[in-house]
């Protein structure tokens, strides 16, 4: 599975951005997709995850973005999105999309995901 993320940029606090991640996978629909981010000098942290549509699994968000970010997927185009609203300077980071398979309670942990995109930079100025 190859993942290609895009949509990052430089915005002001309060603005919105939508990140996209397109996967080259024959069975995208069975993948759990996630977004992580990594700021300079910090560890990679969980942002959001969305299960396969056919699962009754959970869409989940980090507390820091819950209510501001929305993750969604379009299986027809093998794409996962991250709509980021009311951006804050602390959201500045490189954002990575990731793909994982199988049921797990560890989908917030980066080790669950076996495939990663190259990252896209998001910079929020105050």
Short mmCIF file of C-alpha atoms in Angstrom, two decimals, residues 15-110:
data_model
loop_
_atom_site.label_atom_id
_atom_site.label_comp_id
_atom_site.label_asym_id
_atom_site.label_seq_id
_atom_site.Cartn_x
_atom_site.Cartn_y
_atom_site.Cartn_z
CA UNK A 15 -8.50 29.17 9.33
CA UNK A 16 -9.36 25.76 7.88
CA UNK A 17 -7.48 23.24 5.78
CA UNK A 18 -8.41 19.90 4.29
CA UNK A 19 -5.79 17.22 4.00
CA UNK A 20 -6.18 14.37 1.55
CA UNK A 21 -4.49 11.01 1.39
CA UNK A 22 -4.89 8.70 -1.56
CA UNK A 23 -3.97 5.05 -1.32
CA UNK A 24 -2.86 2.70 -4.03
CA UNK A 25 -4.58 -0.37 -2.63
CA UNK A 26 -6.83 -2.91 -4.25
CA UNK A 27 -8.82 -3.32 -1.07
CA UNK A 28 -8.81 0.15 0.42
CA UNK A 29 -12.24 -0.49 1.86
CA UNK A 30 -10.92 -2.98 4.40
CA UNK A 31 -8.23 -0.67 5.74
CA UNK A 32 -8.49 1.36 8.90
CA UNK A 33 -7.06 4.78 8.10
CA UNK A 34 -5.45 7.20 10.47
CA UNK A 35 -3.84 10.61 10.69
CA UNK A 36 -0.89 11.36 12.91
CA UNK A 37 1.24 14.46 13.31
CA UNK A 38 4.72 15.29 14.47
CA UNK A 39 5.89 18.70 15.56
CA UNK A 40 9.59 19.59 15.75
CA UNK A 41 11.22 18.02 18.78
CA UNK A 42 8.12 16.04 19.67
CA UNK A 43 7.00 12.48 19.22
CA UNK A 44 4.54 11.46 16.56
CA UNK A 45 1.04 11.74 18.00
CA UNK A 46 -2.34 10.33 17.11
CA UNK A 47 -4.83 12.72 15.53
CA UNK A 48 -7.77 10.74 14.17
CA UNK A 49 -8.78 7.36 12.82
CA UNK A 50 -11.64 5.94 10.79
CA UNK A 51 -12.53 2.27 10.48
CA UNK A 52 -13.65 0.46 7.32
CA UNK A 53 -17.20 1.46 6.43
CA UNK A 54 -18.36 -2.13 6.76
CA UNK A 55 -17.24 -2.26 10.37
CA UNK A 56 -19.16 -0.98 13.33
CA UNK A 57 -15.90 0.39 14.60
CA UNK A 58 -15.19 3.77 16.07
CA UNK A 59 -14.18 7.04 14.51
CA UNK A 60 -11.89 8.47 17.11
CA UNK A 61 -10.08 11.73 17.69
CA UNK A 62 -7.37 12.98 19.95
CA UNK A 63 -8.78 15.21 22.67
CA UNK A 64 -6.76 18.15 21.32
CA UNK A 65 -8.60 18.12 17.97
CA UNK A 66 -12.00 16.69 18.89
CA UNK A 67 -14.72 19.08 17.79
CA UNK A 68 -12.42 20.89 15.34
CA UNK A 69 -11.19 18.14 13.00
CA UNK A 70 -13.27 15.69 10.98
CA UNK A 71 -11.94 12.53 9.39
CA UNK A 72 -13.80 10.96 6.48
CA UNK A 73 -13.20 8.51 3.69
CA UNK A 74 -14.28 7.92 0.10
CA UNK A 75 -13.75 4.30 -0.82
CA UNK A 76 -14.66 5.00 -4.45
CA UNK A 77 -11.50 7.07 -4.81
CA UNK A 78 -9.34 5.36 -2.16
CA UNK A 79 -9.05 8.63 -0.30
CA UNK A 80 -9.16 9.63 3.34
CA UNK A 81 -9.63 13.25 4.35
CA UNK A 82 -8.90 15.32 7.40
CA UNK A 83 -10.94 18.51 7.57
CA UNK A 84 -9.22 20.83 10.03
CA UNK A 85 -11.22 23.78 11.31
CA UNK A 86 -10.39 26.57 13.72
CA UNK A 87 -6.70 25.82 13.43
CA UNK A 88 -4.39 26.83 16.24
CA UNK A 89 -0.64 27.46 16.27
CA UNK A 90 -0.21 24.29 18.31
CA UNK A 91 -1.59 22.33 15.34
CA UNK A 92 1.60 23.14 13.45
CA UNK A 93 3.25 19.85 12.49
CA UNK A 94 3.95 17.44 9.69
CA UNK A 95 0.80 15.40 9.19
CA UNK A 96 1.02 11.76 8.15
CA UNK A 97 -1.68 9.44 6.92
CA UNK A 98 -1.45 5.78 7.77
CA UNK A 99 -3.18 2.52 6.94
CA UNK A 100 -3.70 -0.52 9.10
CA UNK A 101 -5.56 -3.80 8.98
CA UNK A 102 -7.43 -5.92 11.44
CA UNK A 103 -9.43 -5.38 14.56
CA UNK A 104 -7.50 -3.94 17.44
CA UNK A 105 -7.91 -1.77 20.47
CA UNK A 106 -4.56 -0.15 19.68
CA UNK A 107 -5.59 1.94 16.69
CA UNK A 108 -4.43 5.09 18.48
CA UNK A 109 -0.89 3.77 18.52
CA UNK A 110 1.36 4.28 15.52
#
